[in-house]
PDB file of C-alpha atoms and ligand atoms in Angstrom:
ATOM      1  CA  MET A  35       0.000   0.000   0.000  1.00 82.00           C
ATOM      2  CA  ALA A  36       1.334   3.400  -0.949  1.00 95.00           C
ATOM      3  CA  ARG A  37       2.143   5.603   2.015  1.00 97.00           C
ATOM      4  CA  VAL A  38       0.246   8.864   2.520  1.00 98.00           C
ATOM      5  CA  ALA A  39       2.231  12.107   2.379  1.00 98.00           C
ATOM      6  CA  LEU A  40       1.012  15.580   3.302  1.00 98.00           C
ATOM      7  CA  VAL A  41       2.959  18.640   2.168  1.00 98.00           C
ATOM      8  CA  THR A  42       2.105  22.043   3.630  1.00 98.00           C
ATOM      9  CA  GLY A  43       2.334  24.992   1.273  1.00 98.00           C
ATOM     10  CA  GLY A  44       2.272  22.292  -1.371  1.00 98.00           C
ATOM     11  CA  THR A  45       0.721  24.003  -4.366  1.00 98.00           C
ATOM     12  CA  ARG A  46       3.511  26.432  -5.284  1.00 97.00           C
ATOM     13  CA  GLY A  47       7.289  26.748  -5.306  1.00 97.00           C
ATOM     14  CA  ILE A  48       9.353  24.164  -3.440  1.00 98.00           C
ATOM     15  CA  GLY A  49       6.208  22.554  -1.985  1.00 98.00           C
ATOM     16  CA  GLU A  50       4.768  21.926  -5.431  1.00 98.00           C
ATOM     17  CA  ALA A  51       8.008  20.289  -6.573  1.00 98.00           C
ATOM     18  CA  ILE A  52       7.993  18.087  -3.449  1.00 98.00           C
ATOM     19  CA  CYS A  53       4.393  16.977  -4.090  1.00 98.00           C
ATOM     20  CA  VAL A  54       5.175  16.046  -7.680  1.00 98.00           C
ATOM     21  CA  ALA A  55       8.380  14.207  -6.740  1.00 98.00           C
ATOM     22  CA  LEU A  56       6.573  12.214  -4.047  1.00 98.00           C
ATOM     23  CA  GLN A  57       3.754  11.349  -6.414  1.00 98.00           C
ATOM     24  CA  ASP A  58       6.302  10.222  -9.035  1.00 98.00           C
ATOM     25  CA  ALA A  59       7.913   8.048  -6.349  1.00 98.00           C
ATOM     26  CA  GLY A  60       4.568   6.284  -5.780  1.00 98.00           C
ATOM     27  CA  TYR A  61       3.196   8.001  -2.668  1.00 98.00           C
ATOM     28  CA  LYS A  62      -0.420   9.090  -2.172  1.00 98.00           C
ATOM     29  CA  VAL A  63       0.005  12.845  -1.823  1.00 98.00           C
ATOM     30  CA  ALA A  64      -2.120  15.655  -0.407  1.00 98.00           C
ATOM     31  CA  ALA A  65      -1.156  19.309  -0.616  1.00 98.00           C
ATOM     32  CA  ASN A  66      -2.188  21.929   1.896  1.00 98.00           C
ATOM     33  CA  TYR A  67      -2.349  25.592   0.890  1.00 98.00           C
ATOM     34  CA  GLY A  68      -3.094  28.811   2.685  1.00 97.00           C
ATOM     35  CA  GLY A  69      -4.893  31.176   0.374  1.00 91.00           C
ATOM     36  CA  ASN A  70      -4.045  31.286  -3.312  1.00 92.00           C
ATOM     37  CA  GLU A  71      -7.114  29.511  -4.745  1.00 95.00           C
ATOM     38  CA  GLU A  72      -6.136  30.095  -8.339  1.00 96.00           C
ATOM     39  CA  ALA A  73      -2.689  28.524  -7.942  1.00 96.00           C
ATOM     40  CA  ALA A  74      -4.209  25.601  -6.017  1.00 97.00           C
ATOM     41  CA  ALA A  75      -6.796  24.897  -8.717  1.00 97.00           C
ATOM     42  CA  LYS A  76      -4.108  25.052 -11.413  1.00 97.00           C
ATOM     43  CA  PHE A  77      -1.892  22.728  -9.386  1.00 98.00           C
ATOM     44  CA  THR A  78      -4.612  20.113  -8.889  1.00 98.00           C
ATOM     45  CA  GLN A  79      -5.604  20.287 -12.529  1.00 98.00           C
ATOM     46  CA  ALA A  80      -2.004  19.778 -13.659  1.00 98.00           C
ATOM     47  CA  THR A  81      -1.023  17.056 -11.172  1.00 98.00           C
ATOM     48  CA  GLY A  82      -4.245  15.371 -10.029  1.00 98.00           C
ATOM     49  CA  ILE A  83      -3.055  15.917  -6.427  1.00 98.00           C
ATOM     50  CA  PRO A  84      -5.864  17.073  -4.109  1.00 98.00           C
ATOM     51  CA  ALA A  85      -5.313  20.420  -2.385  1.00 98.00           C
ATOM     52  CA  PHE A  86      -6.792  21.288   1.010  1.00 98.00           C
ATOM     53  CA  LYS A  87      -7.047  24.838   2.285  1.00 98.00           C
ATOM     54  CA  TRP A  88      -6.309  25.843   5.860  1.00 98.00           C
ATOM     55  CA  ASP A  89      -4.008  28.128   7.809  1.00 98.00           C
ATOM     56  CA  VAL A  90      -1.150  26.036   9.235  1.00 98.00           C
ATOM     57  CA  GLY A  91      -0.397  28.798  11.736  1.00 98.00           C
ATOM     58  CA  ASP A  92      -3.767  28.184  13.386  1.00 98.00           C
ATOM     59  CA  MET A  93      -3.989  25.001  15.479  1.00 98.00           C
ATOM     60  CA  ALA A  94      -7.788  25.145  15.471  1.00 98.00           C
ATOM     61  CA  ALA A  95      -7.703  25.000  11.657  1.00 98.00           C
ATOM     62  CA  CYS A  96      -5.026  22.259  11.474  1.00 98.00           C
ATOM     63  CA  GLN A  97      -7.040  19.676  13.389  1.00 98.00           C
ATOM     64  CA  PRO A  98     -10.056  19.561  11.017  1.00 98.00           C
ATOM     65  CA  GLY A  99      -7.711  20.074   8.037  1.00 98.00           C
ATOM     66  CA  VAL A 100      -5.677  16.956   8.845  1.00 98.00           C
ATOM     67  CA  LYS A 101      -8.874  15.000   9.561  1.00 98.00           C
ATOM     68  CA  GLN A 102     -10.138  15.915   6.082  1.00 98.00           C
ATOM     69  CA  VAL A 103      -6.920  14.637   4.509  1.00 98.00           C
ATOM     70  CA  GLU A 104      -7.089  11.441   6.550  1.00 98.00           C
ATOM     71  CA  ALA A 105     -10.700  10.855   5.514  1.00 98.00           C
ATOM     72  CA  ALA A 106      -9.726  11.233   1.857  1.00 98.00           C
ATOM     73  CA  LEU A 107      -6.392   9.367   1.767  1.00 98.00           C
ATOM     74  CA  GLY A 108      -5.809   7.577   5.102  1.00 97.00           C
ATOM     75  CA  PRO A 109      -3.521   8.292   8.083  1.00 98.00           C
ATOM     76  CA  VAL A 110      -0.637  10.652   7.327  1.00 98.00           C
ATOM     77  CA  GLU A 111       2.632   8.713   7.472  1.00 98.00           C
ATOM     78  CA  ILE A 112       4.806  11.412   5.914  1.00 98.00           C
ATOM     79  CA  LEU A 113       4.570  15.090   6.810  1.00 98.00           C
ATOM     80  CA  VAL A 114       6.567  17.776   5.038  1.00 99.00           C
ATOM     81  CA  ASN A 115       6.401  21.090   6.899  1.00 98.00           C
ATOM     82  CA  ASN A 116       7.174  23.369   3.982  1.00 98.00           C
ATOM     83  CA  ALA A 117       4.742  26.294   4.295  1.00 98.00           C
ATOM     84  CA  GLY A 118       6.551  29.574   4.749  1.00 98.00           C
ATOM     85  CA  ILE A 119       6.288  33.293   4.115  1.00 97.00           C
ATOM     86  CA  THR A 120       8.621  36.285   4.176  1.00 97.00           C
ATOM     87  CA  ARG A 121       7.914  39.733   5.607  1.00 98.00           C
ATOM     88  CA  ASP A 122      11.386  41.194   5.126  1.00 97.00           C
ATOM     89  CA  GLY A 123      12.577  44.452   6.647  1.00 98.00           C
ATOM     90  CA  THR A 124      15.385  45.651   8.849  1.00 98.00           C
ATOM     91  CA  LEU A 125      14.574  45.402  12.566  1.00 98.00           C
ATOM     92  CA  HIS A 126      14.405  49.170  13.026  1.00 98.00           C
ATOM     93  CA  LYS A 127      11.578  49.267  10.464  1.00 98.00           C
ATOM     94  CA  MET A 128       9.895  45.937  11.264  1.00 98.00           C
ATOM     95  CA  SER A 129       6.465  45.890  12.907  1.00 98.00           C
ATOM     96  CA  PHE A 130       5.351  43.335  15.481  1.00 98.00           C
ATOM     97  CA  GLU A 131       2.848  42.100  12.875  1.00 98.00           C
ATOM     98  CA  GLN A 132       5.700  41.310  10.446  1.00 98.00           C
ATOM     99  CA  TRP A 133       7.514  39.458  13.215  1.00 98.00           C
ATOM    100  CA  GLU A 134       4.504  37.491  14.390  1.00 98.00           C
ATOM    101  CA  ALA A 135       3.172  36.538  10.960  1.00 98.00           C
ATOM    102  CA  VAL A 136       6.456  34.842  10.076  1.00 98.00           C
ATOM    103  CA  ILE A 137       6.933  33.081  13.433  1.00 98.00           C
ATOM    104  CA  ARG A 138       3.374  31.812  13.323  1.00 98.00           C
ATOM    105  CA  THR A 139       3.338  30.591   9.721  1.00 98.00           C
ATOM    106  CA  ASN A 140       6.897  29.282   9.501  1.00 98.00           C
ATOM    107  CA  LEU A 141       7.547  27.918  13.015  1.00 98.00           C
ATOM    108  CA  SER A 142       4.322  27.480  14.996  1.00 98.00           C
ATOM    109  CA  SER A 143       2.999  25.591  11.971  1.00 98.00           C
ATOM    110  CA  CYS A 144       5.616  22.885  12.580  1.00 98.00           C
ATOM    111  CA  PHE A 145       4.291  22.382  16.094  1.00 98.00           C
ATOM    112  CA  ASN A 146       0.656  22.498  14.994  1.00 98.00           C
ATOM    113  CA  MET A 147       0.999  20.071  12.110  1.00 98.00           C
ATOM    114  CA  SER A 148       3.372  17.644  13.804  1.00 99.00           C
ATOM    115  CA  ARG A 149       1.112  17.588  16.873  1.00 98.00           C
ATOM    116  CA  CYS A 150      -1.840  16.608  14.672  1.00 98.00           C
ATOM    117  CA  VAL A 151      -0.080  13.577  13.134  1.00 98.00           C
ATOM    118  CA  ILE A 152       2.331  12.409  15.824  1.00 98.00           C
ATOM    119  CA  GLU A 153      -0.093  10.223  17.765  1.00 98.00           C
ATOM    120  CA  SER A 154      -1.079   8.144  14.731  1.00 98.00           C
ATOM    121  CA  MET A 155       2.598   7.852  13.710  1.00 98.00           C
ATOM    122  CA  ARG A 156       3.506   6.618  17.202  1.00 98.00           C
ATOM    123  CA  ALA A 157       0.652   4.122  17.151  1.00 98.00           C
ATOM    124  CA  ALA A 158       1.729   2.846  13.720  1.00 98.00           C
ATOM    125  CA  GLY A 159       5.417   2.639  14.684  1.00 98.00           C
ATOM    126  CA  PHE A 160       6.357   4.553  11.551  1.00 98.00           C
ATOM    127  CA  GLY A 161       6.581   8.170  10.520  1.00 98.00           C
ATOM    128  CA  ARG A 162       8.631  10.598   8.471  1.00 98.00           C
ATOM    129  CA  ILE A 163       8.687  14.317   9.199  1.00 98.00           C
ATOM    130  CA  VAL A 164      10.774  16.662   7.071  1.00 98.00           C
ATOM    131  CA  ASN A 165      10.907  20.327   8.013  1.00 98.00           C
ATOM    132  CA  ILE A 166      12.023  22.878   5.450  1.00 98.00           C
ATOM    133  CA  GLY A 167      14.534  25.212   7.092  1.00 98.00           C
ATOM    134  CA  SER A 168      16.748  27.710   5.293  1.00 98.00           C
ATOM    135  CA  VAL A 169      20.326  28.816   4.834  1.00 98.00           C
ATOM    136  CA  ASN A 170      19.091  32.059   6.364  1.00 97.00           C
ATOM    137  CA  GLY A 171      18.196  30.211   9.576  1.00 97.00           C
ATOM    138  CA  GLN A 172      21.751  28.863   9.680  1.00 97.00           C
ATOM    139  CA  ALA A 173      23.711  31.944   8.649  1.00 96.00           C
ATOM    140  CA  GLY A 174      21.368  34.883   9.349  1.00 97.00           C
ATOM    141  CA  GLN A 175      20.288  37.375   6.689  1.00 97.00           C
ATOM    142  CA  TYR A 176      20.088  41.144   6.419  1.00 96.00           C
ATOM    143  CA  GLY A 177      16.436  42.174   6.714  1.00 97.00           C
ATOM    144  CA  GLN A 178      15.205  38.852   8.115  1.00 98.00           C
ATOM    145  CA  VAL A 179      15.303  38.719  11.922  1.00 98.00           C
ATOM    146  CA  ASN A 180      11.805  37.216  11.803  1.00 98.00           C
ATOM    147  CA  TYR A 181      12.490  34.639   9.083  1.00 98.00           C
ATOM    148  CA  ALA A 182      15.957  33.698  10.380  1.00 98.00           C
ATOM    149  CA  SER A 183      14.534  33.186  13.895  1.00 98.00           C
ATOM    150  CA  ALA A 184      11.716  30.990  12.638  1.00 98.00           C
ATOM    151  CA  LYS A 185      13.974  28.903  10.403  1.00 98.00           C
ATOM    152  CA  SER A 186      16.617  28.583  13.078  1.00 98.00           C
ATOM    153  CA  GLY A 187      13.857  27.458  15.459  1.00 98.00           C
ATOM    154  CA  ILE A 188      12.920  24.769  12.949  1.00 97.00           C
ATOM    155  CA  HIS A 189      16.387  23.294  13.248  1.00 93.00           C
ATOM    156  CA  GLY A 190      16.064  22.997  17.058  1.00 96.00           C
ATOM    157  CA  PHE A 191      12.532  21.629  16.739  1.00 98.00           C
ATOM    158  CA  THR A 192      13.808  18.976  14.325  1.00 98.00           C
ATOM    159  CA  LYS A 193      16.498  17.707  16.668  1.00 98.00           C
ATOM    160  CA  ALA A 194      14.256  17.633  19.751  1.00 98.00           C
ATOM    161  CA  LEU A 195      11.429  15.805  17.989  1.00 98.00           C
ATOM    162  CA  ALA A 196      13.937  13.405  16.389  1.00 98.00           C
ATOM    163  CA  LEU A 197      14.949  12.286  19.889  1.00 98.00           C
ATOM    164  CA  GLU A 198      11.331  11.719  20.845  1.00 98.00           C
ATOM    165  CA  GLY A 199      10.466   9.811  17.670  1.00 98.00           C
ATOM    166  CA  ALA A 200      13.553   7.626  17.332  1.00 98.00           C
ATOM    167  CA  ALA A 201      12.327   4.652  19.357  1.00 98.00           C
ATOM    168  CA  LYS A 202       8.945   4.754  17.628  1.00 98.00           C
ATOM    169  CA  GLY A 203      10.156   4.445  14.023  1.00 98.00           C
ATOM    170  CA  ILE A 204       9.620   8.134  13.386  1.00 98.00           C
ATOM    171  CA  THR A 205      12.462  10.071  11.760  1.00 98.00           C
ATOM    172  CA  VAL A 206      12.549  13.855  11.815  1.00 98.00           C
ATOM    173  CA  ASN A 207      14.951  15.722   9.566  1.00 98.00           C
ATOM    174  CA  ALA A 208      15.388  19.167   8.100  1.00 98.00           C
ATOM    175  CA  VAL A 209      16.357  20.329   4.649  1.00 98.00           C
ATOM    176  CA  ALA A 210      17.915  23.780   4.533  1.00 98.00           C
ATOM    177  CA  PRO A 211      17.580  25.227   1.057  1.00 98.00           C
ATOM    178  CA  GLY A 212      19.671  28.121  -0.105  1.00 98.00           C
ATOM    179  CA  TYR A 213      18.345  30.571  -2.676  1.00 98.00           C
ATOM    180  CA  ILE A 214      16.008  28.660  -4.995  1.00 97.00           C
ATOM    181  CA  GLY A 215      14.448  30.272  -8.069  1.00 96.00           C
ATOM    182  CA  THR A 216      10.919  30.477  -6.660  1.00 95.00           C
ATOM    183  CA  GLU A 217       8.482  33.412  -6.555  1.00 92.00           C
ATOM    184  CA  MET A 218       9.616  34.110  -2.974  1.00 93.00           C
ATOM    185  CA  VAL A 219      13.240  34.619  -3.989  1.00 95.00           C
ATOM    186  CA  ARG A 220      12.379  36.422  -7.230  1.00 93.00           C
ATOM    187  CA  ALA A 221      10.533  38.985  -5.080  1.00 94.00           C
ATOM    188  CA  VAL A 222      13.864  40.138  -3.582  1.00 95.00           C
ATOM    189  CA  PRO A 223      14.882  43.441  -5.216  1.00 95.00           C
ATOM    190  CA  GLU A 224      16.940  42.679  -8.337  1.00 95.00           C
ATOM    191  CA  LYS A 225      19.994  44.600  -7.177  1.00 96.00           C
ATOM    192  CA  VAL A 226      20.009  42.803  -3.812  1.00 95.00           C
ATOM    193  CA  LEU A 227      19.444  39.394  -5.411  1.00 96.00           C
ATOM    194  CA  ALA A 228      22.394  39.952  -7.751  1.00 96.00           C
ATOM    195  CA  LYS A 229      24.611  40.591  -4.704  1.00 96.00           C
ATOM    196  CA  ILE A 230      23.328  37.401  -3.075  1.00 95.00           C
ATOM    197  CA  ILE A 231      23.902  35.259  -6.180  1.00 97.00           C
ATOM    198  CA  ALA A 232      27.466  36.567  -6.255  1.00 97.00           C
ATOM    199  CA  THR A 233      28.004  34.832  -2.880  1.00 97.00           C
ATOM    200  CA  ILE A 234      26.894  31.407  -4.166  1.00 98.00           C
ATOM    201  CA  PRO A 235      29.966  29.419  -5.276  1.00 98.00           C
ATOM    202  CA  VAL A 236      27.935  27.316  -7.728  1.00 98.00           C
ATOM    203  CA  GLY A 237      27.032  30.628  -9.371  1.00 97.00           C
ATOM    204  CA  ARG A 238      23.287  30.242  -9.753  1.00 97.00           C
ATOM    205  CA  LEU A 239      20.000  29.914  -7.915  1.00 97.00           C
ATOM    206  CA  GLY A 240      18.962  26.393  -7.022  1.00 98.00           C
ATOM    207  CA  GLU A 241      15.979  24.633  -8.556  1.00 98.00           C
ATOM    208  CA  ALA A 242      12.932  23.464  -6.614  1.00 98.00           C
ATOM    209  CA  ASP A 243      13.443  19.940  -7.973  1.00 98.00           C
ATOM    210  CA  GLU A 244      16.872  19.833  -6.363  1.00 98.00           C
ATOM    211  CA  ILE A 245      15.196  20.218  -2.972  1.00 98.00           C
ATOM    212  CA  ALA A 246      12.343  17.842  -3.817  1.00 98.00           C
ATOM    213  CA  ARG A 247      14.686  14.985  -4.679  1.00 97.00           C
ATOM    214  CA  SER A 248      16.359  15.188  -1.274  1.00 98.00           C
ATOM    215  CA  VAL A 249      13.015  15.143   0.519  1.00 98.00           C
ATOM    216  CA  THR A 250      12.001  12.043  -1.445  1.00 98.00           C
ATOM    217  CA  PHE A 251      15.139  10.311  -0.179  1.00 98.00           C
ATOM    218  CA  LEU A 252      14.655  11.378   3.459  1.00 98.00           C
ATOM    219  CA  VAL A 253      11.082  10.066   3.600  1.00 98.00           C
ATOM    220  CA  SER A 254      11.911   6.719   2.012  1.00 97.00           C
ATOM    221  CA  ASP A 255      12.031   3.472   3.999  1.00 93.00           C
ATOM    222  CA  ASP A 256      15.760   3.337   3.103  1.00 93.00           C
ATOM    223  CA  ALA A 257      16.470   6.451   5.189  1.00 97.00           C
ATOM    224  CA  GLY A 258      15.431   4.945   8.524  1.00 97.00           C
ATOM    225  CA  PHE A 259      18.815   5.548  10.184  1.00 98.00           C
ATOM    226  CA  ILE A 260      18.883   9.246   9.280  1.00 98.00           C
ATOM    227  CA  THR A 261      17.242  11.343  11.964  1.00 98.00           C
ATOM    228  CA  GLY A 262      17.839  14.731  13.553  1.00 98.00           C
ATOM    229  CA  SER A 263      19.978  15.753  10.607  1.00 98.00           C
ATOM    230  CA  THR A 264      19.947  18.819   8.400  1.00 97.00           C
ATOM    231  CA  LEU A 265      20.708  18.513   4.717  1.00 98.00           C
ATOM    232  CA  SER A 266      22.022  21.853   3.462  1.00 98.00           C
ATOM    233  CA  ILE A 267      21.392  22.423  -0.243  1.00 98.00           C
ATOM    234  CA  ASN A 268      22.695  25.859  -1.059  1.00 98.00           C
ATOM    235  CA  GLY A 269      25.300  25.701  -3.827  1.00 98.00           C
ATOM    236  CA  GLY A 270      28.104  26.126  -1.289  1.00 98.00           C
ATOM    237  CA  GLN A 271      26.825  29.502  -0.010  1.00 97.00           C
ATOM    238  CA  HIS A 272      27.143  28.413   3.615  1.00 97.00           C
ATOM    239  CA  MET A 273      28.886  25.299   4.880  1.00 94.00           C
ATOM    240  CA  TYR A 274      27.373  24.471   8.201  1.00 71.00           C
TER     241      TYR A 274
HETATM  242  N1  CAA B1604      23.248  40.907   0.802  1.00 88.63           N
HETATM  243  C1  CAA B1604      24.020  41.942   0.480  1.00 88.63           C
HETATM  244  N2  CAA B1604      23.620  43.222   0.530  1.00 88.63           N
HETATM  245  C2  CAA B1604      22.366  43.471   0.915  1.00 88.63           C
HETATM  246  C3  CAA B1604      21.496  42.450   1.264  1.00 88.63           C
HETATM  247  C4  CAA B1604      21.984  41.130   1.213  1.00 88.63           C
HETATM  248  N3  CAA B1604      21.227  40.097   1.528  1.00 88.63           N
HETATM  249  N4  CAA B1604      20.317  42.990   1.591  1.00 88.63           N
HETATM  250  C5  CAA B1604      20.455  44.302   1.464  1.00 88.63           C
HETATM  251  N5  CAA B1604      21.685  44.613   1.044  1.00 88.63           N
HETATM  252  C6  CAA B1604      22.220  45.928   0.786  1.00 88.63           C
HETATM  253  C7  CAA B1604      21.478  46.631  -0.353  1.00 88.63           C
HETATM  254  O1  CAA B1604      21.955  46.194  -1.622  1.00 88.63           O
HETATM  255  C8  CAA B1604      21.814  48.078  -0.047  1.00 88.63           C
HETATM  256  O2  CAA B1604      23.153  48.339  -0.451  1.00 88.63           O
HETATM  257  P1  CAA B1604      23.566  49.769  -1.084  1.00 88.63           P
HETATM  258  O3  CAA B1604      23.290  50.754   0.034  1.00 88.63           O
HETATM  259  O4  CAA B1604      25.008  49.578  -1.429  1.00 88.63           O
HETATM  260  O5  CAA B1604      22.700  49.975  -2.275  1.00 88.63           O
HETATM  261  C9  CAA B1604      21.779  48.111   1.493  1.00 88.63           C
HETATM  262  O6  CAA B1604      21.977  46.758   1.923  1.00 88.63           O
HETATM  263  C10 CAA B1604      20.448  48.617   2.039  1.00 88.63           C
HETATM  264  O7  CAA B1604      19.428  47.802   1.517  1.00 88.63           O
HETATM  265  P2  CAA B1604      18.070  48.375   0.969  1.00 88.63           P
HETATM  266  O8  CAA B1604      18.267  49.705   0.288  1.00 88.63           O
HETATM  267  O9  CAA B1604      17.388  47.291   0.191  1.00 88.63           O
HETATM  268  O10 CAA B1604      17.278  48.686   2.336  1.00 88.63           O
HETATM  269  P3  CAA B1604      15.735  48.739   2.491  1.00 88.63           P
HETATM  270  O11 CAA B1604      15.469  49.171   3.886  1.00 88.63           O
HETATM  271  O12 CAA B1604      15.105  49.495   1.372  1.00 88.63           O
HETATM  272  O13 CAA B1604      15.270  47.208   2.312  1.00 88.63           O
HETATM  273  C11 CAA B1604      15.234  44.899   2.721  1.00 88.63           C
HETATM  274  C12 CAA B1604      15.668  46.269   3.225  1.00 88.63           C
HETATM  275  C13 CAA B1604      13.702  44.864   2.581  1.00 88.63           C
HETATM  276  C14 CAA B1604      15.645  43.904   3.793  1.00 88.63           C
HETATM  277  C15 CAA B1604      15.868  44.589   1.366  1.00 88.63           C
HETATM  278  O14 CAA B1604      17.246  44.841   1.424  1.00 88.63           O
HETATM  279  C16 CAA B1604      15.687  43.134   0.973  1.00 88.63           C
HETATM  280  O15 CAA B1604      14.631  42.738   0.511  1.00 88.63           O
HETATM  281  N6  CAA B1604      16.744  42.341   1.164  1.00 88.63           N
HETATM  282  C17 CAA B1604      16.714  40.915   0.813  1.00 88.63           C
HETATM  283  C18 CAA B1604      16.462  40.102   2.036  1.00 88.63           C
HETATM  284  C19 CAA B1604      16.531  38.657   1.642  1.00 88.63           C
HETATM  285  O16 CAA B1604      17.571  38.137   1.288  1.00 88.63           O
HETATM  286  N7  CAA B1604      15.400  37.971   1.709  1.00 88.63           N
HETATM  287  C20 CAA B1604      15.375  36.587   1.320  1.00 88.63           C
HETATM  288  C21 CAA B1604      14.036  36.275   0.776  1.00 88.63           C
HETATM  289  S1  CAA B1604      13.982  34.676   0.041  1.00 88.63           S
HETATM  290  C22 CAA B1604      14.039  33.627   1.329  1.00 88.63           C
HETATM  291  O17 CAA B1604      13.997  33.984   2.458  1.00 88.63           O
HETATM  292  C23 CAA B1604      14.126  32.161   0.963  1.00 88.63           C
HETATM  293  C24 CAA B1604      15.250  31.499   1.639  1.00 88.63           C
HETATM  294  O18 CAA B1604      15.042  30.745   2.554  1.00 88.63           O
HETATM  295  C25 CAA B1604      16.640  31.694   1.137  1.00 88.63           C
END
């Protein structure tokens, strides 16, 4: 029986590539999305993967959201916490709303979603959780105290939950992408992005598929001895 995988923020960018890669690898996949109906409809039409809308930053929305996925596909055995937003700005110009929106969507979502699936994973004696971190959580980034804090928090969350899951067949790992050519990165002002690309030894932005392939490996049955680790995929920008 194909395992069931749920990818948050799964209808665009890196999340979309992860959904498609998992489907190609034979998993039953569900994508969660937060708000962009048009992109979600296009995604489902193109891939046949069902998309479910809820706010992963809101625990009260996650519980019925996960139940809906389970009713459609079965218990979630693989969770990819990918949903993330940016609200960039230097600290002296950043509002509390910019801070909180990013912490809530990028970090609290990992708690909310993992909490919703962990009991069934423990009961089944199997689970795979992959959290999408960032080079900017490892190295810091100008204009991103909110995002860097959330992503850095994801790396601590990953290690702590890995310890809790290890004896129950549940692995918990992080992937830390560098600058990938998604809408999120393309939104960085051109002049700033050019400076950033100049710091990437490989000399280019990464591709979403390059992240998706690593996630497919980490969730496979073959990767059962890999837990609490972070796979950095950043073209050599930061060696952590
Ligand atoms: N690297 C190098 N230089 C940078 C820089 C960076 N990351 N960010 C800003 N600078 C430079 C600017 O080029 C500018 O230099 P000059 O004075 O020589 O022109 C100087 O710092 C001041 O910057 P701004 O004029 O842009 O300042 P601002 O207040 O108008 O804007 C900002 C600040 C909104 C943070 C803007 O600089 C910005 O958007 N920076 C990019 C932040 C970033 O990297 N975000 C990543 C988004 S993608 C992502 O997060 C995905 C992931 O995981 C990797």
